[in-house]
Coordinates of C-alpha atoms and ligand atoms in Angstrom, one line a residue:
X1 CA 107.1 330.2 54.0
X2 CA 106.6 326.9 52.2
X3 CA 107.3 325.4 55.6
X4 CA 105.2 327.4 57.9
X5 CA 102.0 326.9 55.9
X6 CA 102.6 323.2 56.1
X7 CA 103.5 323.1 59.7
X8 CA 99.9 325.3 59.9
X9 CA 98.2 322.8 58.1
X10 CA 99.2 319.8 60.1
X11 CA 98.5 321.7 63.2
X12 CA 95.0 322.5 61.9
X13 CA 95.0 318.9 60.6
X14 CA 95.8 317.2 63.8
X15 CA 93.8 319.5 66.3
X16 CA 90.8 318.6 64.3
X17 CA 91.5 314.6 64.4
X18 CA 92.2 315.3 68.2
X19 CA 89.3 317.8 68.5
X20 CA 86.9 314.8 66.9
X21 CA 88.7 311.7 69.2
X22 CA 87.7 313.3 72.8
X23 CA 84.5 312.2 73.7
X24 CA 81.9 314.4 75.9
X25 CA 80.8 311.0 77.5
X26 CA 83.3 308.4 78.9
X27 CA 82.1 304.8 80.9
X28 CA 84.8 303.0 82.3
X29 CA 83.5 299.4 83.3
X30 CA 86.0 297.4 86.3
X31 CA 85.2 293.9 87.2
X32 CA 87.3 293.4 90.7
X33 CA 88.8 290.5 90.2
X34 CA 87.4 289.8 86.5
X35 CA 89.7 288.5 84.1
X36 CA 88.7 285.9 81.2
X37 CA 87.6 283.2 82.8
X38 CA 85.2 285.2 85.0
X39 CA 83.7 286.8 81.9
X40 CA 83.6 283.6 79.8
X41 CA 81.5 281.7 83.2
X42 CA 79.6 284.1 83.5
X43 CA 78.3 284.7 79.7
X44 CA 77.9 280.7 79.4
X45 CA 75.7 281.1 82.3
X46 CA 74.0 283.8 81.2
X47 CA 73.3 282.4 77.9
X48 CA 71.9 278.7 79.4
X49 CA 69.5 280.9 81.7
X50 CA 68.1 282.9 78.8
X51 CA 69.7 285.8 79.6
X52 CA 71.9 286.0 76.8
X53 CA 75.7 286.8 76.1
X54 CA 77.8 289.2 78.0
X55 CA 77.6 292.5 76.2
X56 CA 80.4 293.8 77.2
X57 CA 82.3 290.9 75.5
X58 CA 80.8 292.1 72.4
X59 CA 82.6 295.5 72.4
X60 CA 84.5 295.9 69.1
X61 CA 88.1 296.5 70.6
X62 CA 89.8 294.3 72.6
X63 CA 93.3 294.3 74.8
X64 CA 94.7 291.1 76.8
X65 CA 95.7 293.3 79.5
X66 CA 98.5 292.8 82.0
X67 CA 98.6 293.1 84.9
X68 CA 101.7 293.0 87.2
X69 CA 102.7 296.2 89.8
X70 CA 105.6 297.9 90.4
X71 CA 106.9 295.6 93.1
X72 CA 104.7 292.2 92.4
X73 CA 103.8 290.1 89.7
X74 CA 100.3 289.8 91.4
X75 CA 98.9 293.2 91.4
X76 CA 96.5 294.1 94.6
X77 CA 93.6 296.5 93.6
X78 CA 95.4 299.6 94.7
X79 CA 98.2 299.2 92.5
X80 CA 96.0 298.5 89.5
X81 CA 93.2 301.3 90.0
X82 CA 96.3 303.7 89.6
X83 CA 97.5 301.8 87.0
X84 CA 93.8 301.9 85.2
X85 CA 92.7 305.6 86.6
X86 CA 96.8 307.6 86.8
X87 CA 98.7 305.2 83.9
X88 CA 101.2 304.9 86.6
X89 CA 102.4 301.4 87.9
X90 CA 103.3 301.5 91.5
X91 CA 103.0 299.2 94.8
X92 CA 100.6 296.9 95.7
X93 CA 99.0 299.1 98.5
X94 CA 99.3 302.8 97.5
X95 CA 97.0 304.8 95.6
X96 CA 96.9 307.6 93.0
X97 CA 101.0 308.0 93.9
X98 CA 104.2 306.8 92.8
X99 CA 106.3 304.4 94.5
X100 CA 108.0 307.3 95.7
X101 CA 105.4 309.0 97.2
X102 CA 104.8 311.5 94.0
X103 CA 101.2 312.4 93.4
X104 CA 99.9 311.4 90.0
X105 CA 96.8 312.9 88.3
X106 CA 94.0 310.2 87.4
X107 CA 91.7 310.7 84.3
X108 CA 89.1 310.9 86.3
X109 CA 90.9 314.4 87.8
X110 CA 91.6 315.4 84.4
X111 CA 88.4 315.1 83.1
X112 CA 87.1 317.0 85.8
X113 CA 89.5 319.8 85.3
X114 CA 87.9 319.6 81.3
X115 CA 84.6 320.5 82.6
X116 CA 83.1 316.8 82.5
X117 CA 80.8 316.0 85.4
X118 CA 82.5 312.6 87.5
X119 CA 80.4 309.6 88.6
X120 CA 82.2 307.0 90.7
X121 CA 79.7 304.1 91.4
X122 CA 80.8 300.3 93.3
X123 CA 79.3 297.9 95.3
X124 CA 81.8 297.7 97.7
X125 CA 82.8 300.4 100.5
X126 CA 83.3 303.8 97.9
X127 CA 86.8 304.3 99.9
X128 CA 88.0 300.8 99.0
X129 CA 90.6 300.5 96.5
X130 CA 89.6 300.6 92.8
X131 CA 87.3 303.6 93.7
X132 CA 89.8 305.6 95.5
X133 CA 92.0 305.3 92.6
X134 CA 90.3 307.2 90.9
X135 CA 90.3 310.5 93.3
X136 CA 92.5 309.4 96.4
X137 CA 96.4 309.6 97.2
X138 CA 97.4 308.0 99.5
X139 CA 100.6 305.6 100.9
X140 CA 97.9 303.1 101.6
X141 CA 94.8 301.5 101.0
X142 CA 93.9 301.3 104.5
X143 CA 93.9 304.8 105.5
X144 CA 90.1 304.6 104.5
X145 CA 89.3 308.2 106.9
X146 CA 91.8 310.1 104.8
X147 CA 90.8 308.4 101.7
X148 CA 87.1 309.9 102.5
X149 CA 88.7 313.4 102.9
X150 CA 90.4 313.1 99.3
X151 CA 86.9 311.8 98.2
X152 CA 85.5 315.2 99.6
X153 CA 88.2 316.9 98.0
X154 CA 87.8 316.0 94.6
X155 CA 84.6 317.8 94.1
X156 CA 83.5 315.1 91.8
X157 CA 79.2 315.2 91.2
X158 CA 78.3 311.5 91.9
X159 CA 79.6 308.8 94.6
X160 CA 77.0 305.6 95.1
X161 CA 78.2 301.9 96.8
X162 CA 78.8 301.2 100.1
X163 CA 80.0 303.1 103.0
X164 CA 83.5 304.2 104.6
X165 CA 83.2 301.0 107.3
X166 CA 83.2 302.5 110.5
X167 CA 86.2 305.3 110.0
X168 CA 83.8 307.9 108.8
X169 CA 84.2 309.8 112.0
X170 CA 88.0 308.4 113.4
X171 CA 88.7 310.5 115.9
X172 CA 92.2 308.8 116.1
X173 CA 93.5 309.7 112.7
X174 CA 96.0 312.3 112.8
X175 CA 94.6 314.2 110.1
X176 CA 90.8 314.1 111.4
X177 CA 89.2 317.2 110.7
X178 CA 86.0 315.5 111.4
X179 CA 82.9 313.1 110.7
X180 CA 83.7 313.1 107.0
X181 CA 79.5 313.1 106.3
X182 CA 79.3 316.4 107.6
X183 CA 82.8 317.7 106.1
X184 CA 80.8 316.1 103.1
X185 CA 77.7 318.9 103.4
X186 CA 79.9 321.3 104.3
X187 CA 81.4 321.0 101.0
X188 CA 78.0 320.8 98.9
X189 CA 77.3 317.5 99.1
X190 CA 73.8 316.0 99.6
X191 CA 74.1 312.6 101.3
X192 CA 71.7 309.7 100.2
X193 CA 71.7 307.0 102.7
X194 CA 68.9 304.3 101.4
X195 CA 67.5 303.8 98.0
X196 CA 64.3 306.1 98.9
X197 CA 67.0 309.4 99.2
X198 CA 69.4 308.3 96.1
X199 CA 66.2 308.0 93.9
X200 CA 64.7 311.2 94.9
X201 CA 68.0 313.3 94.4
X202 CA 67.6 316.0 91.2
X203 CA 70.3 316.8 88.9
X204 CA 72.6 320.1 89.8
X205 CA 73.0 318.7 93.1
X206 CA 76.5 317.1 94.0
X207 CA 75.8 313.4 95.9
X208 CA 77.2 311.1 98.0
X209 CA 74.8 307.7 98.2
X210 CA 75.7 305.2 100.5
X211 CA 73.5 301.8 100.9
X212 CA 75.6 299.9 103.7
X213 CA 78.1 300.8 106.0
X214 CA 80.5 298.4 104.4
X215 CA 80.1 296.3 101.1
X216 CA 76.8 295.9 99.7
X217 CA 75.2 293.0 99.1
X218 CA 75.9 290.0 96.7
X219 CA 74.1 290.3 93.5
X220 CA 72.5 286.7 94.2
X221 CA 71.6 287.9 97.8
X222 CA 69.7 290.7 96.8
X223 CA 66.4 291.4 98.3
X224 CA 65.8 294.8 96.0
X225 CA 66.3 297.3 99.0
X226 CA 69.8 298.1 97.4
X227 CA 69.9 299.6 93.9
X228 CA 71.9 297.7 90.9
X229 CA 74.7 298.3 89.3
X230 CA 72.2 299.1 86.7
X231 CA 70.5 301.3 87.9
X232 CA 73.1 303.2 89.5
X233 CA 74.5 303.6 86.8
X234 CA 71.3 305.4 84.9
X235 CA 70.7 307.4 87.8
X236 CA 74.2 308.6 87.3
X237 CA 73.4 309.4 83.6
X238 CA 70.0 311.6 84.7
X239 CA 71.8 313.7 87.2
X240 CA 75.5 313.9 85.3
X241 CA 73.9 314.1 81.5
X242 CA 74.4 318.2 80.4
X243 CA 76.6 320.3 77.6
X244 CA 79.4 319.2 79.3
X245 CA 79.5 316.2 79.5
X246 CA 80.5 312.8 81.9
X247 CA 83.1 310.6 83.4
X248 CA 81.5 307.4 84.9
X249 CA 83.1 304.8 86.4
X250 CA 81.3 302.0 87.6
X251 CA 82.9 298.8 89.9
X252 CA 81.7 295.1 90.3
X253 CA 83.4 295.3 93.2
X254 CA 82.2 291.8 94.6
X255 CA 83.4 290.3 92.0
X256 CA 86.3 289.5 93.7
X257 CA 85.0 289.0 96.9
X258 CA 83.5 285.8 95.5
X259 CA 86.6 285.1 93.9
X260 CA 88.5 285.3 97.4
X261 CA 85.4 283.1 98.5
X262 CA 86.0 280.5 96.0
X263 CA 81.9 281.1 95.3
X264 CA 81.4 280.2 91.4
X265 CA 77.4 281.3 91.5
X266 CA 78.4 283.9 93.2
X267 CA 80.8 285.3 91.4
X268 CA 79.3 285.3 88.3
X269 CA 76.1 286.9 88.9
X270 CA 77.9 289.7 90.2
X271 CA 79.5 289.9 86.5
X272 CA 76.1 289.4 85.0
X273 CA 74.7 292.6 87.3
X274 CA 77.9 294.5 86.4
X275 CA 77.0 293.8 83.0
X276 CA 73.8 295.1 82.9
X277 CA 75.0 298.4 84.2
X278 CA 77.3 298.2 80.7
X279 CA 74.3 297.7 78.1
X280 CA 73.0 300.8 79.8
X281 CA 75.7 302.0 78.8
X282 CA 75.7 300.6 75.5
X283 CA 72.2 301.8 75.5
X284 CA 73.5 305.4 76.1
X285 CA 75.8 305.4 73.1
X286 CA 73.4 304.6 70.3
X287 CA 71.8 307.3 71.4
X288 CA 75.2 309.4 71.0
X289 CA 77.4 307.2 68.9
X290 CA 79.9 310.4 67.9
X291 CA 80.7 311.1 71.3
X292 CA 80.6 308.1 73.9
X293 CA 83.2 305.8 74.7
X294 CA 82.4 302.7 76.7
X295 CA 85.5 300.7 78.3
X296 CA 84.9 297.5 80.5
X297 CA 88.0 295.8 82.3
X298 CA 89.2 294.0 85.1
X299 CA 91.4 294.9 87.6
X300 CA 92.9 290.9 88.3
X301 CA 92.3 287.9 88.2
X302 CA 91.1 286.5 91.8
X303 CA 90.8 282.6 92.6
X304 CA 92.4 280.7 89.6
X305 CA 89.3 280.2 87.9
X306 CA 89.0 277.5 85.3
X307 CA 86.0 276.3 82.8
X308 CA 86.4 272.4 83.6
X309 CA 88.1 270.9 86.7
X310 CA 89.8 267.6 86.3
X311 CA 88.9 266.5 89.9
X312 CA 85.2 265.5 88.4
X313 CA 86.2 264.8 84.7
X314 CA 86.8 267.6 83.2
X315 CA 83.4 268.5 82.5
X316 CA 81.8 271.9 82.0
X317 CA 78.1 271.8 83.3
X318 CA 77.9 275.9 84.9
X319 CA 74.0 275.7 84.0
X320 CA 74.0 273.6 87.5
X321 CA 75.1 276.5 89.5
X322 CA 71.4 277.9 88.5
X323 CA 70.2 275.9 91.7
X324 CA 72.4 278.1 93.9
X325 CA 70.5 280.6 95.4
X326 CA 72.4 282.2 97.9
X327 CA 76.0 283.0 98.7
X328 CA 77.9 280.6 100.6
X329 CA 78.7 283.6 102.8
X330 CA 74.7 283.5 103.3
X331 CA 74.6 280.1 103.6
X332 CA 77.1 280.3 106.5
X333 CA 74.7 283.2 108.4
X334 CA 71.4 281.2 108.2
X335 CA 73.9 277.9 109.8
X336 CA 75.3 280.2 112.0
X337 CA 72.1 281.2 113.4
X338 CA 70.4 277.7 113.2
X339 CA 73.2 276.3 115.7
X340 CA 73.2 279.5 117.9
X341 CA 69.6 278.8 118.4
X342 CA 69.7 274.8 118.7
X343 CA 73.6 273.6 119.0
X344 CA 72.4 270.1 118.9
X345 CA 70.5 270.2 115.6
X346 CA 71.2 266.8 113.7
X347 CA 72.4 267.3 109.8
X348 CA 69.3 266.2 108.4
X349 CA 67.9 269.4 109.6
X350 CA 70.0 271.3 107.3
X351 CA 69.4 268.9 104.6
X352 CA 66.0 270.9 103.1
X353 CA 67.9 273.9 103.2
X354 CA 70.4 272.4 100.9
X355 CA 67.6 271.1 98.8
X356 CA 66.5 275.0 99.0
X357 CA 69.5 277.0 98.1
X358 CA 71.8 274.7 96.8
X359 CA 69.0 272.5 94.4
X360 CA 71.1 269.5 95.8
X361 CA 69.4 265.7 95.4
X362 CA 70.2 263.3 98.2
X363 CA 67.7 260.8 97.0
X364 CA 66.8 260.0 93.8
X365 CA 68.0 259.3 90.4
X366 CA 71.4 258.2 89.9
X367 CA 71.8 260.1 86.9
X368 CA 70.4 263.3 88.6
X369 CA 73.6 266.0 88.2
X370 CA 72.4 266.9 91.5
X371 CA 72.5 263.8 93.2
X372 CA 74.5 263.8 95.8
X373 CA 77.1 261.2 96.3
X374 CA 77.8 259.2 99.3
X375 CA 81.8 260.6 99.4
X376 CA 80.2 264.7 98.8
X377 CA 77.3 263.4 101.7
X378 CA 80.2 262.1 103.8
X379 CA 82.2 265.3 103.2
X380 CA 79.6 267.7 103.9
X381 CA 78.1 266.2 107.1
X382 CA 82.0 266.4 108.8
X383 CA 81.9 270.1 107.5
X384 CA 78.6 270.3 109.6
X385 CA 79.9 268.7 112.9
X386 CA 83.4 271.0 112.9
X387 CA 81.4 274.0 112.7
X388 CA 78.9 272.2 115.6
X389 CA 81.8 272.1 117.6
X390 CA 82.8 275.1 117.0
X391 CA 80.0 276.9 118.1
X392 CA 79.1 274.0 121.3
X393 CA 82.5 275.3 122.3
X394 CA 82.2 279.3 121.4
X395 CA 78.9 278.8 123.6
X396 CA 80.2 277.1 126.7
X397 CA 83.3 279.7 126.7
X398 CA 81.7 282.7 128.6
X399 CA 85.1 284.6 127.7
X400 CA 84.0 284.8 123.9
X401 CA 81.7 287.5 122.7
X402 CA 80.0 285.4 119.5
X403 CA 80.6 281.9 118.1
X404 CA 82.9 284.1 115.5
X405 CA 82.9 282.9 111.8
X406 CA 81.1 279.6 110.7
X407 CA 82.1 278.8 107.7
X408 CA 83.6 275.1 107.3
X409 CA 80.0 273.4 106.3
X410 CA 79.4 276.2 103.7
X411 CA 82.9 275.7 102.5
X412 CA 82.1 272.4 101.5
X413 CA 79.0 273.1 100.1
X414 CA 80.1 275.1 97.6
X415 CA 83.1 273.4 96.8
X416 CA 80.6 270.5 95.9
X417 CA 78.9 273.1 93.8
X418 CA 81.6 273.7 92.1
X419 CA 82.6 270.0 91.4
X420 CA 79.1 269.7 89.8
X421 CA 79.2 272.6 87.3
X422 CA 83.1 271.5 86.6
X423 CA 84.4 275.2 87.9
X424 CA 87.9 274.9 89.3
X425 CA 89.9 277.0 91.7
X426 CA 93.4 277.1 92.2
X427 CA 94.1 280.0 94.8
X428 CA 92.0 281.7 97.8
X429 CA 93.9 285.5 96.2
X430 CA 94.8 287.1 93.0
X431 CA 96.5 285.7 90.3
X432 CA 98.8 287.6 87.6
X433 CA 96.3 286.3 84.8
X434 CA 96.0 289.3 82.2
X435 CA 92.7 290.6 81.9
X436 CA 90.5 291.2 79.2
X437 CA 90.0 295.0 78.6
X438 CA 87.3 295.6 75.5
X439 CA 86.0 299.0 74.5
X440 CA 83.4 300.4 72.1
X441 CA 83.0 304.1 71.1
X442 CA 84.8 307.3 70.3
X443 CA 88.7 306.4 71.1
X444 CA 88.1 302.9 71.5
X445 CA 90.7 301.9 68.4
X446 CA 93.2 302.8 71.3
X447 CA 92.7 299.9 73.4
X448 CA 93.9 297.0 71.3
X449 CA 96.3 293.8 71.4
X450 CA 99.2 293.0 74.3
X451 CA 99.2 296.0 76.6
X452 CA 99.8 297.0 79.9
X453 CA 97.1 298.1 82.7
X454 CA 98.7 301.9 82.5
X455 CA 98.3 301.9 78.6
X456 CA 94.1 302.4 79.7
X457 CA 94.8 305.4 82.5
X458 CA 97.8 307.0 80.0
X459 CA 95.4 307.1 77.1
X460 CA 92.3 308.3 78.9
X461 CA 94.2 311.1 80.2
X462 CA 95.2 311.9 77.0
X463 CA 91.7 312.4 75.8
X464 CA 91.1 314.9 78.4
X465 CA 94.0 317.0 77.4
X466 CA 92.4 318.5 74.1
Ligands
ZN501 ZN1 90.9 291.0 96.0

């Protein structure tokens, strides 16, 4: 008897600690590609510019997270977006599965089946792989129709990034059942394809918002006909917000493209933007500090990133890449399109575009940071003649559809970037760097010290149990 009233009482006990730890409202914050050094970059940026430190390095909890798949030390993002979203480590390539094949719930799912409302929100295509973790299963990444059929499938309230590429209607995948836009209405969905339809869409609606066909664009690049991070991310919080609660993730998914890109301006405006969507956020939960939880991660490392670069001294100057004003991946488009027109252009033609985008000096002070030296000058012009040739030779060839890529000259230019603000790169992919996972909220004392990516997906799920 003695017994049974104390096994009652811890019961009681312990399903009211549990009852108290799940929160109604869950953010889950993934830089692609963001590990410490993007995070640290980006906030010493931010705070030179005004702007301010990162917030989301200023959540209470913090984890060194690694990283490492089932088959790799370096983890692609499929393998860690199941490790994040199921708590499951499997193999670079497969998604929201084992690697055997077995199908493993992911706490977006789970919450789902609690009654939460889901948001998933990216800047990249919505069927790429971080997202899909979250509601796909699949053998691979690069099934991206059927990836959009499990995306339908999920019955989750709020999808906004970019698009599906061009496999939204692949009439050659053996399990087409159809352009997956109109298996999409079919099923209740109102697609948004431009800013005007997403910002217009009412709550009780389920929504599929797509703003390119493929990735959107760089944060840098922006001309404001894409929506933010940001706001995505409170437009996702007006329609999701009820008695019920919400389950929002939200990717920086071009992070890591300019990590791949070797793109240091780049790269860390596109954490700055993916922190903005987190002080929404963070915004959110002082408005309901019993019940929110707030998570922001990384998926990887991507690029060897390093806060000084021996090649120019060590030094540490990021405030420089404030001149950049473009991606390099830009840069390469307007050069591109320059030569197309007028293959013969001399380099000095380029050079006030440099001045433009770039802030670079080529005459002036020598104790200008911008200046450019004669070695960078020397550098930089040879970068501009191999891509002259290039296209000269793309041109004359009436075989070739387009002059293809030009990117050698923009290569340069932003390696020389880089040298100037003393950013260093060590790899072109990922890297098994742990990543820095921080977290603020109800069930935040859960993510702390040495862990492992699935620790983040096995507790969340937890949460959703109760
Ligand atoms: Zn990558």
């Amino acid at each position: 008897m003695k017994t049974k009233k104390f096994l009652m009482a811890a019961f009681a006990g312990s399903w009211v600690a549990t009852f108290a730890a799940a929160p109604k409202y869950v953010f889950i914050f993934i830089g692609d590609g963001m590990s410490m050094p993007q995070r640290m970059v980006a906030e010493e940026f931010s705070m030179k510019i005004g702007h301010g430190p990162l917030a989301m390095n200023s959540l209470p909890y913090q984890a060194c997270t690694r990283t490492k798949a089932a088959n790799s030390i370096i983890t692609d993002s499929a393998a860690a977006a199941t490790a994040i979203a199921c708590g499951h480590k499997t193999n670079n390539g497969m998604l929201g599965m084992t690697p055997d094949g077995e199908r493993v719930e992911s706490c977006a799912e789970r919450a789902k089946a609690a009654g939460r409302k889901v948001g998933i929100i990216t800047t990249v295509t919505i069927v790429h792989a971080t997202p899909a973790g979250f509601y796909a299963h699949r053998k691979s990444r690069g099934q991206s129709y059927r990836i959009a059929l499990d995306l339908i499938a999920s019955g989750f309230d709020y999808f906004a990034g970019g698009g599906v590429y061009d496999k939204f209607d692949d009439r050659k995948d053996p399990e087409y059942r159809g352009n997956v836009f109109d298996l999409a209405r079919g099923a209740g969905y109102v697609i948004a394809t431009n800013k005007a339809e997403w910002a217009a869409l009412k709550p009780g609606t389920k929504s599929w918002s797509r703003f390119a066909d493929s990735a959107m664009d760089f944060s840098i690049d922006s001309d404001g006909s894409m929506p933010t991070l940001a706001e995505m991310v409170s437009k996702a919080i007006e329609l999701l917000d009820g008695p019920d609660g919400f389950f929002i993730m939200c990717e920086g998914g071009k992070v890591d493209y300019a990590g791949h890109a070797n793109d240091a301006a780049t790269n860390l405006r596109d954490v700055i933007a993916l922190d903005d969507a987190v002080k929404v956020a963070m915004a959110f939960q002082d408005r309901h500090p019993g019940d929110t939880l707030v998570i922001a991660t990384g998926d990887h490392e991507t690029g060897g990133m390093s806060m000084g670069f021996a090649g120019t001294g060590g030094r540490f100057k990021v405030e420089f890449l404030a001149n950049q004003k473009c991606s390099a991946e830009k840069l390469s488009t307007i050069v591109k399109k320059m030569l197309k027109e007028s293959p013969d252009r001399p380099f000095e033609d380029v050079k006030p575009l440099l001045a433009e985008k770039f802030g670079f000096v080529f005459d002036g002070d020598a104790k200008d940071p911008m200046l450019i030296t004669p070695a960078e000058l020397a550098n930089i012009k040879k970068a501009f003649e191999s891509d002259r040739m290039k296209v000269k030779k793309r041109m004359a060839d009436t075989t070739a559809h387009d002059v293809g890529r030009v990117y050698v000259f923009a290569d340069a230019v932003k390696r020389t970037m880089a040298a100037h603000a003393g950013i260093g790169w060590s790899s072109g992919s990922h890297t098994a760097l742990p990543t820095l996972t921080t977290a603020k909220g109800v069930g935040a004392d859960i993510l702390v010290g040495m862990s492992e990516n699935v620790d983040i997906g096995i507790r969340l799920k937890k949460l959703f149990m109760q």
